[in-house]
mmCIF file with all atom_site columns, C-alpha atoms in Angstrom:
data_model
loop_
_atom_site.group_PDB
_atom_site.id
_atom_site.type_symbol
_atom_site.label_atom_id
_atom_site.label_alt_id
_atom_site.label_comp_id
_atom_site.label_asym_id
_atom_site.label_entity_id
_atom_site.label_seq_id
_atom_site.pdbx_PDB_ins_code
_atom_site.Cartn_x
_atom_site.Cartn_y
_atom_site.Cartn_z
_atom_site.occupancy
_atom_site.B_iso_or_equiv
_atom_site.pdbx_formal_charge
_atom_site.auth_seq_id
_atom_site.auth_comp_id
_atom_site.auth_asym_id
_atom_site.auth_atom_id
_atom_site.pdbx_PDB_model_num
ATOM 1   C CA . MET C 1 1   ? -18.084 -18.029 -0.703  1.00 60.00 ? 1   MET C CA 1
ATOM 2   C CA . GLU C 1 2   ? -19.422 -20.670 1.216   1.00 64.00 ? 2   GLU C CA 1
ATOM 3   C CA . ALA C 1 3   ? -18.905 -19.114 4.307   1.00 58.00 ? 3   ALA C CA 1
ATOM 4   C CA . ALA C 1 4   ? -20.676 -15.754 2.767   1.00 58.00 ? 4   ALA C CA 1
ATOM 5   C CA . LYS C 1 5   ? -23.221 -18.041 2.059   1.00 62.00 ? 5   LYS C CA 1
ATOM 6   C CA . ILE C 1 6   ? -23.700 -19.046 5.881   1.00 59.00 ? 6   ILE C CA 1
ATOM 7   C CA . GLY C 1 7   ? -22.576 -15.967 7.631   1.00 59.00 ? 7   GLY C CA 1
ATOM 8   C CA . GLY C 1 8   ? -24.344 -13.668 5.330   1.00 67.00 ? 8   GLY C CA 1
ATOM 9   C CA . GLU C 1 9   ? -22.132 -10.027 4.482   1.00 77.00 ? 9   GLU C CA 1
ATOM 10  C CA . SER C 1 10  ? -20.746 -9.300  7.375   1.00 86.00 ? 10  SER C CA 1
ATOM 11  C CA . GLN C 1 11  ? -17.782 -6.634  7.366   1.00 90.00 ? 11  GLN C CA 1
ATOM 12  C CA . ASN C 1 12  ? -14.778 -8.817  8.392   1.00 90.00 ? 12  ASN C CA 1
ATOM 13  C CA . LEU C 1 13  ? -16.203 -11.938 6.283   1.00 91.00 ? 13  LEU C CA 1
ATOM 14  C CA . LEU C 1 14  ? -16.707 -9.652  3.401   1.00 92.00 ? 14  LEU C CA 1
ATOM 15  C CA . PHE C 1 15  ? -13.070 -7.965  3.571   1.00 95.00 ? 15  PHE C CA 1
ATOM 16  C CA . ALA C 1 16  ? -11.086 -11.623 4.018   1.00 93.00 ? 16  ALA C CA 1
ATOM 17  C CA . TYR C 1 17  ? -13.160 -12.877 1.043   1.00 92.00 ? 17  TYR C CA 1
ATOM 18  C CA . GLY C 1 18  ? -11.885 -9.622  -0.753  1.00 95.00 ? 18  GLY C CA 1
ATOM 19  C CA . SER C 1 19  ? -8.780  -10.033 0.520   1.00 96.00 ? 19  SER C CA 1
ATOM 20  C CA . ASN C 1 20  ? -8.063  -13.637 0.143   1.00 95.00 ? 20  ASN C CA 1
ATOM 21  C CA . LEU C 1 21  ? -8.755  -13.182 -4.008  1.00 95.00 ? 21  LEU C CA 1
ATOM 22  C CA . LEU C 1 22  ? -6.715  -10.612 -3.778  1.00 96.00 ? 22  LEU C CA 1
ATOM 23  C CA . MET C 1 23  ? -4.355  -13.087 -3.102  1.00 96.00 ? 23  MET C CA 1
ATOM 24  C CA . LEU C 1 24  ? -5.661  -15.199 -5.709  1.00 96.00 ? 24  LEU C CA 1
ATOM 25  C CA . GLN C 1 25  ? -4.880  -12.869 -8.374  1.00 95.00 ? 25  GLN C CA 1
ATOM 26  C CA . GLN C 1 26  ? -8.775  -12.818 -8.726  1.00 97.00 ? 26  GLN C CA 1
ATOM 27  C CA . ILE C 1 27  ? -8.666  -9.132  -8.993  1.00 96.00 ? 27  ILE C CA 1
ATOM 28  C CA . ASP C 1 28  ? -11.849 -8.510  -10.759 1.00 95.00 ? 28  ASP C CA 1
ATOM 29  C CA . SER C 1 29  ? -13.495 -10.624 -8.375  1.00 95.00 ? 29  SER C CA 1
ATOM 30  C CA . ALA C 1 30  ? -11.935 -8.851  -5.630  1.00 96.00 ? 30  ALA C CA 1
ATOM 31  C CA . ILE C 1 31  ? -13.316 -5.204  -6.805  1.00 97.00 ? 31  ILE C CA 1
ATOM 32  C CA . VAL C 1 32  ? -16.879 -6.404  -6.679  1.00 96.00 ? 32  VAL C CA 1
ATOM 33  C CA . VAL C 1 33  ? -16.641 -7.552  -2.634  1.00 95.00 ? 33  VAL C CA 1
ATOM 34  C CA . PHE C 1 34  ? -14.573 -4.890  -1.924  1.00 97.00 ? 34  PHE C CA 1
ATOM 35  C CA . LYS C 1 35  ? -17.814 -2.305  -4.131  1.00 97.00 ? 35  LYS C CA 1
ATOM 36  C CA . LYS C 1 36  ? -19.928 -4.256  -1.979  1.00 95.00 ? 36  LYS C CA 1
ATOM 37  C CA . ILE C 1 37  ? -17.434 -3.713  1.696   1.00 96.00 ? 37  ILE C CA 1
ATOM 38  C CA . PHE C 1 38  ? -17.864 0.765   0.378   1.00 97.00 ? 38  PHE C CA 1
ATOM 39  C CA . GLU C 1 39  ? -21.591 0.647   -0.544  1.00 96.00 ? 39  GLU C CA 1
ATOM 40  C CA . LYS C 1 40  ? -22.582 -1.304  3.170   1.00 95.00 ? 40  LYS C CA 1
ATOM 41  C CA . TYR C 1 41  ? -20.063 0.048   5.041   1.00 95.00 ? 41  TYR C CA 1
ATOM 42  C CA . PRO C 1 42  ? -18.538 3.474   4.235   1.00 96.00 ? 42  PRO C CA 1
ATOM 43  C CA . GLN C 1 43  ? -16.745 4.519   6.403   1.00 97.00 ? 43  GLN C CA 1
ATOM 44  C CA . ASP C 1 44  ? -13.912 0.619   6.332   1.00 97.00 ? 44  ASP C CA 1
ATOM 45  C CA . ALA C 1 45  ? -11.071 3.039   5.904   1.00 97.00 ? 45  ALA C CA 1
ATOM 46  C CA . MET C 1 46  ? -8.945  -0.416  6.355   1.00 97.00 ? 46  MET C CA 1
ATOM 47  C CA . ALA C 1 47  ? -10.791 -1.587  3.482   1.00 98.00 ? 47  ALA C CA 1
ATOM 48  C CA . LYS C 1 48  ? -10.767 1.551   0.996   1.00 98.00 ? 48  LYS C CA 1
ATOM 49  C CA . ASN C 1 49  ? -7.012  1.216   1.797   1.00 98.00 ? 49  ASN C CA 1
ATOM 50  C CA . HIS C 1 50  ? -6.019  -2.114  0.819   1.00 97.00 ? 50  HIS C CA 1
ATOM 51  C CA . LEU C 1 51  ? -8.164  -2.383  -2.161  1.00 98.00 ? 51  LEU C CA 1
ATOM 52  C CA . GLY C 1 52  ? -6.392  1.018   -2.913  1.00 98.00 ? 52  GLY C CA 1
ATOM 53  C CA . TYR C 1 53  ? -3.048  0.021   -1.813  1.00 97.00 ? 53  TYR C CA 1
ATOM 54  C CA . TYR C 1 54  ? -3.048  -3.045  -3.954  1.00 97.00 ? 54  TYR C CA 1
ATOM 55  C CA . LEU C 1 55  ? -4.107  -1.404  -8.000  1.00 98.00 ? 55  LEU C CA 1
ATOM 56  C CA . VAL C 1 56  ? -1.260  1.520   -7.067  1.00 98.00 ? 56  VAL C CA 1
ATOM 57  C CA . ASP C 1 57  ? 1.147   -1.616  -6.679  1.00 96.00 ? 57  ASP C CA 1
ATOM 58  C CA . LEU C 1 58  ? -0.384  -3.486  -9.283  1.00 96.00 ? 58  LEU C CA 1
ATOM 59  C CA . ASN C 1 59  ? -0.368  -1.100  -11.631 1.00 96.00 ? 59  ASN C CA 1
ATOM 60  C CA . ARG C 1 60  ? -2.258  -2.643  -13.757 1.00 94.00 ? 60  ARG C CA 1
ATOM 61  C CA . ASN C 1 61  ? -3.951  0.729   -15.771 1.00 96.00 ? 61  ASN C CA 1
ATOM 62  C CA . ALA C 1 62  ? -3.792  4.713   -15.152 1.00 96.00 ? 62  ALA C CA 1
ATOM 63  C CA . GLU C 1 63  ? -7.914  4.778   -14.453 1.00 97.00 ? 63  GLU C CA 1
ATOM 64  C CA . GLU C 1 64  ? -7.350  1.727   -11.722 1.00 96.00 ? 64  GLU C CA 1
ATOM 65  C CA . LEU C 1 65  ? -4.311  3.508   -11.015 1.00 97.00 ? 65  LEU C CA 1
ATOM 66  C CA . LYS C 1 66  ? -6.304  6.880   -10.526 1.00 97.00 ? 66  LYS C CA 1
ATOM 67  C CA . TRP C 1 67  ? -9.578  4.686   -8.640  1.00 98.00 ? 67  TRP C CA 1
ATOM 68  C CA . GLY C 1 68  ? -6.745  3.499   -5.817  1.00 98.00 ? 68  GLY C CA 1
ATOM 69  C CA . SER C 1 69  ? -4.931  6.692   -4.863  1.00 98.00 ? 69  SER C CA 1
ATOM 70  C CA . SER C 1 70  ? -8.647  7.798   -4.788  1.00 98.00 ? 70  SER C CA 1
ATOM 71  C CA . LEU C 1 71  ? -9.626  5.204   -1.850  1.00 98.00 ? 71  LEU C CA 1
ATOM 72  C CA . ILE C 1 72  ? -6.055  5.718   -0.549  1.00 98.00 ? 72  ILE C CA 1
ATOM 73  C CA . ASP C 1 73  ? -7.376  9.275   0.081   1.00 98.00 ? 73  ASP C CA 1
ATOM 74  C CA . GLU C 1 74  ? -11.081 8.215   1.548   1.00 98.00 ? 74  GLU C CA 1
ATOM 75  C CA . ALA C 1 75  ? -9.188  6.205   4.441   1.00 98.00 ? 75  ALA C CA 1
ATOM 76  C CA . LEU C 1 76  ? -6.514  8.656   4.768   1.00 97.00 ? 76  LEU C CA 1
ATOM 77  C CA . LYS C 1 77  ? -9.484  11.021  5.291   1.00 98.00 ? 77  LYS C CA 1
ATOM 78  C CA . LEU C 1 78  ? -11.123 9.255   8.106   1.00 97.00 ? 78  LEU C CA 1
ATOM 79  C CA . SER C 1 79  ? -7.819  8.240   9.705   1.00 95.00 ? 79  SER C CA 1
ATOM 80  C CA . PRO C 1 80  ? -5.182  10.942  8.806   1.00 93.00 ? 80  PRO C CA 1
ATOM 81  C CA . SER C 1 81  ? -2.347  9.830   11.285  1.00 87.00 ? 81  SER C CA 1
ATOM 82  C CA . ASN C 1 82  ? -3.058  6.444   9.797   1.00 91.00 ? 82  ASN C CA 1
ATOM 83  C CA . VAL C 1 83  ? 1.434   5.486   8.735   1.00 88.00 ? 83  VAL C CA 1
ATOM 84  C CA . ALA C 1 84  ? -0.004  2.410   7.017   1.00 90.00 ? 84  ALA C CA 1
ATOM 85  C CA . TYR C 1 85  ? -2.255  4.946   5.120   1.00 95.00 ? 85  TYR C CA 1
ATOM 86  C CA . MET C 1 86  ? 0.376   7.054   4.728   1.00 95.00 ? 86  MET C CA 1
ATOM 87  C CA . ASP C 1 87  ? 2.458   5.056   2.966   1.00 94.00 ? 87  ASP C CA 1
ATOM 88  C CA . SER C 1 88  ? -0.026  3.326   0.607   1.00 97.00 ? 88  SER C CA 1
ATOM 89  C CA . LYS C 1 89  ? -0.010  7.467   -0.647  1.00 98.00 ? 89  LYS C CA 1
ATOM 90  C CA . GLY C 1 90  ? 3.485   7.525   -0.217  1.00 97.00 ? 90  GLY C CA 1
ATOM 91  C CA . TRP C 1 91  ? 2.922   4.762   -2.744  1.00 98.00 ? 91  TRP C CA 1
ATOM 92  C CA . ALA C 1 92  ? 0.570   6.079   -4.841  1.00 98.00 ? 92  ALA C CA 1
ATOM 93  C CA . LEU C 1 93  ? 1.937   9.412   -5.546  1.00 98.00 ? 93  LEU C CA 1
ATOM 94  C CA . TYR C 1 94  ? 5.294   7.753   -6.451  1.00 98.00 ? 94  TYR C CA 1
ATOM 95  C CA . ARG C 1 95  ? 3.527   5.881   -9.290  1.00 98.00 ? 95  ARG C CA 1
ATOM 96  C CA . LEU C 1 96  ? 1.635   8.270   -10.513 1.00 97.00 ? 96  LEU C CA 1
ATOM 97  C CA . GLY C 1 97  ? 4.729   10.020  -11.369 1.00 97.00 ? 97  GLY C CA 1
ATOM 98  C CA . LYS C 1 98  ? 4.647   12.710  -8.324  1.00 98.00 ? 98  LYS C CA 1
ATOM 99  C CA . TYR C 1 99  ? 8.246   12.177  -6.823  1.00 98.00 ? 99  TYR C CA 1
ATOM 100 C CA . PRO C 1 100 ? 8.522   15.226  -4.248  1.00 98.00 ? 100 PRO C CA 1
ATOM 101 C CA . GLU C 1 101 ? 5.249   15.172  -3.454  1.00 98.00 ? 101 GLU C CA 1
ATOM 102 C CA . ALA C 1 102 ? 5.979   11.436  -2.760  1.00 98.00 ? 102 ALA C CA 1
ATOM 103 C CA . LEU C 1 103 ? 8.988   11.679  -0.712  1.00 98.00 ? 103 LEU C CA 1
ATOM 104 C CA . MET C 1 104 ? 7.209   14.541  0.881   1.00 97.00 ? 104 MET C CA 1
ATOM 105 C CA . MET C 1 105 ? 4.360   12.073  2.130   1.00 96.00 ? 105 MET C CA 1
ATOM 106 C CA . MET C 1 106 ? 6.554   9.107   3.116   1.00 94.00 ? 106 MET C CA 1
ATOM 107 C CA . GLU C 1 107 ? 8.857   11.380  5.131   1.00 91.00 ? 107 GLU C CA 1
ATOM 108 C CA . GLN C 1 108 ? 6.195   11.962  7.267   1.00 90.00 ? 108 GLN C CA 1
ATOM 109 C CA . VAL C 1 109 ? 5.908   8.573   7.826   1.00 88.00 ? 109 VAL C CA 1
ATOM 110 C CA . GLU C 1 110 ? 9.379   8.349   8.625   1.00 83.00 ? 110 GLU C CA 1
ATOM 111 C CA . THR C 1 111 ? 8.769   10.943  11.515  1.00 81.00 ? 111 THR C CA 1
ATOM 112 C CA . ALA C 1 112 ? 4.906   9.652   12.655  1.00 78.00 ? 112 ALA C CA 1
ATOM 113 C CA . GLU C 1 113 ? 4.473   8.960   16.693  1.00 67.00 ? 113 GLU C CA 1
ATOM 114 C CA . ASP C 1 114 ? 2.197   6.698   15.575  1.00 64.00 ? 114 ASP C CA 1
ATOM 115 C CA . SER C 1 115 ? 2.759   3.598   18.136  1.00 55.00 ? 115 SER C CA 1
ATOM 116 C CA . LEU C 1 116 ? 2.129   1.073   15.165  1.00 59.00 ? 116 LEU C CA 1
ATOM 117 C CA . LYS C 1 117 ? 5.282   2.775   13.301  1.00 62.00 ? 117 LYS C CA 1
ATOM 118 C CA . GLU C 1 118 ? 7.434   0.126   14.545  1.00 68.00 ? 118 GLU C CA 1
ATOM 119 C CA . MET C 1 119 ? 5.426   -3.098  13.105  1.00 64.00 ? 119 MET C CA 1
ATOM 120 C CA . PHE C 1 120 ? 5.950   -1.413  10.012  1.00 61.00 ? 120 PHE C CA 1
ATOM 121 C CA . TYR C 1 121 ? 9.493   -1.383  10.018  1.00 64.00 ? 121 TYR C CA 1
ATOM 122 C CA . GLN C 1 122 ? 9.807   -4.866  10.738  1.00 77.00 ? 122 GLN C CA 1
ATOM 123 C CA . ASP C 1 123 ? 8.394   -4.892  7.188   1.00 80.00 ? 123 ASP C CA 1
ATOM 124 C CA . THR C 1 124 ? 10.513  -3.729  3.891   1.00 88.00 ? 124 THR C CA 1
ATOM 125 C CA . SER C 1 125 ? 7.776   -2.249  2.023   1.00 89.00 ? 125 SER C CA 1
ATOM 126 C CA . ILE C 1 126 ? 8.229   1.562   4.018   1.00 89.00 ? 126 ILE C CA 1
ATOM 127 C CA . TYR C 1 127 ? 11.876  1.094   3.036   1.00 91.00 ? 127 TYR C CA 1
ATOM 128 C CA . SER C 1 128 ? 11.704  -0.078  -0.271  1.00 94.00 ? 128 SER C CA 1
ATOM 129 C CA . HIS C 1 129 ? 8.831   2.838   -1.361  1.00 95.00 ? 129 HIS C CA 1
ATOM 130 C CA . LEU C 1 130 ? 11.114  5.531   0.461   1.00 95.00 ? 130 LEU C CA 1
ATOM 131 C CA . ALA C 1 131 ? 13.951  3.601   -1.717  1.00 97.00 ? 131 ALA C CA 1
ATOM 132 C CA . ALA C 1 132 ? 12.367  3.953   -4.933  1.00 97.00 ? 132 ALA C CA 1
ATOM 133 C CA . ILE C 1 133 ? 11.338  7.286   -4.474  1.00 98.00 ? 133 ILE C CA 1
ATOM 134 C CA . CYS C 1 134 ? 14.598  8.391   -3.759  1.00 98.00 ? 134 CYS C CA 1
ATOM 135 C CA . GLN C 1 135 ? 15.789  6.476   -6.799  1.00 97.00 ? 135 GLN C CA 1
ATOM 136 C CA . ALA C 1 136 ? 13.664  8.249   -8.901  1.00 97.00 ? 136 ALA C CA 1
ATOM 137 C CA . LEU C 1 137 ? 14.330  11.471  -7.413  1.00 98.00 ? 137 LEU C CA 1
ATOM 138 C CA . SER C 1 138 ? 18.024  10.964  -8.106  1.00 97.00 ? 138 SER C CA 1
ATOM 139 C CA . LEU C 1 139 ? 19.252  11.081  -4.432  1.00 98.00 ? 139 LEU C CA 1
ATOM 140 C CA . ASN C 1 140 ? 21.238  7.868   -4.729  1.00 96.00 ? 140 ASN C CA 1
ATOM 141 C CA . THR C 1 141 ? 22.757  7.994   -1.884  1.00 96.00 ? 141 THR C CA 1
ATOM 142 C CA . ARG C 1 142 ? 19.500  8.233   0.280   1.00 97.00 ? 142 ARG C CA 1
ATOM 143 C CA . ALA C 1 143 ? 17.892  5.310   -1.535  1.00 97.00 ? 143 ALA C CA 1
ATOM 144 C CA . LEU C 1 144 ? 21.092  3.280   -1.277  1.00 97.00 ? 144 LEU C CA 1
ATOM 145 C CA . ASP C 1 145 ? 20.628  3.430   2.643   1.00 95.00 ? 145 ASP C CA 1
ATOM 146 C CA . TYR C 1 146 ? 16.842  2.403   2.518   1.00 95.00 ? 146 TYR C CA 1
ATOM 147 C CA . TYR C 1 147 ? 18.088  -0.610  0.121   1.00 96.00 ? 147 TYR C CA 1
ATOM 148 C CA . GLN C 1 148 ? 20.568  -1.448  2.687   1.00 96.00 ? 148 GLN C CA 1
ATOM 149 C CA . ARG C 1 149 ? 18.245  -1.492  5.582   1.00 92.00 ? 149 ARG C CA 1
ATOM 150 C CA . VAL C 1 150 ? 15.655  -3.499  3.844   1.00 94.00 ? 150 VAL C CA 1
ATOM 151 C CA . LEU C 1 151 ? 18.691  -5.942  3.623   1.00 95.00 ? 151 LEU C CA 1
ATOM 152 C CA . ASN C 1 152 ? 19.078  -5.718  7.078   1.00 93.00 ? 152 ASN C CA 1
ATOM 153 C CA . ILE C 1 153 ? 15.413  -6.679  7.050   1.00 91.00 ? 153 ILE C CA 1
ATOM 154 C CA . ASP C 1 154 ? 15.193  -9.332  4.947   1.00 93.00 ? 154 ASP C CA 1
ATOM 155 C CA . PRO C 1 155 ? 19.187  -10.377 3.646   1.00 94.00 ? 155 PRO C CA 1
ATOM 156 C CA . LYS C 1 156 ? 17.860  -12.186 0.827   1.00 95.00 ? 156 LYS C CA 1
ATOM 157 C CA . ASN C 1 157 ? 16.021  -9.790  -0.903  1.00 95.00 ? 157 ASN C CA 1
ATOM 158 C CA . GLU C 1 158 ? 16.967  -10.093 -4.734  1.00 96.00 ? 158 GLU C CA 1
ATOM 159 C CA . ASN C 1 159 ? 15.702  -6.349  -5.873  1.00 94.00 ? 159 ASN C CA 1
ATOM 160 C CA . ALA C 1 160 ? 17.621  -4.621  -2.496  1.00 95.00 ? 160 ALA C CA 1
ATOM 161 C CA . LYS C 1 161 ? 20.606  -6.547  -3.785  1.00 96.00 ? 161 LYS C CA 1
ATOM 162 C CA . LYS C 1 162 ? 20.418  -5.567  -7.812  1.00 96.00 ? 162 LYS C CA 1
ATOM 163 C CA . GLN C 1 163 ? 19.225  -1.911  -6.750  1.00 93.00 ? 163 GLN C CA 1
ATOM 164 C CA . ILE C 1 164 ? 22.621  -1.498  -4.433  1.00 92.00 ? 164 ILE C CA 1
ATOM 165 C CA . GLU C 1 165 ? 25.075  -3.624  -7.294  1.00 91.00 ? 165 GLU C CA 1
#
């Protein structure tokens, strides 16, 4: 807040402020900040995806879930081949119970030729998302493979261990 008083409302400052509020679990305050970003910088795909994914992952209520999904859709319209946004959309479809569509989106993430893709595969989230989606579709062998990939990246991941058991 002090930085905002000194530095105004630059795009990067607002994004950092909103992101920090999310990390501090001050969701409603973060939403106010992100709405300010959307108003001042309507082409900010990263901010739309960031808040959208957070709301989808948080899954507090149906209204926020739908809004989060629509924010991700807006980000994808601005940057259609961004694998992070595609992953967010796959997770949103999963949360909305649209498992076949979620799997199709995540398969696009797997085959994307985005130069950033390798960075995302060092994180467990894409494999965790794929595993949960496959599990929801009773594709258990495939789900097990993805959970094993999670453990290859993060051997202490308790959720993956539990799901494999």
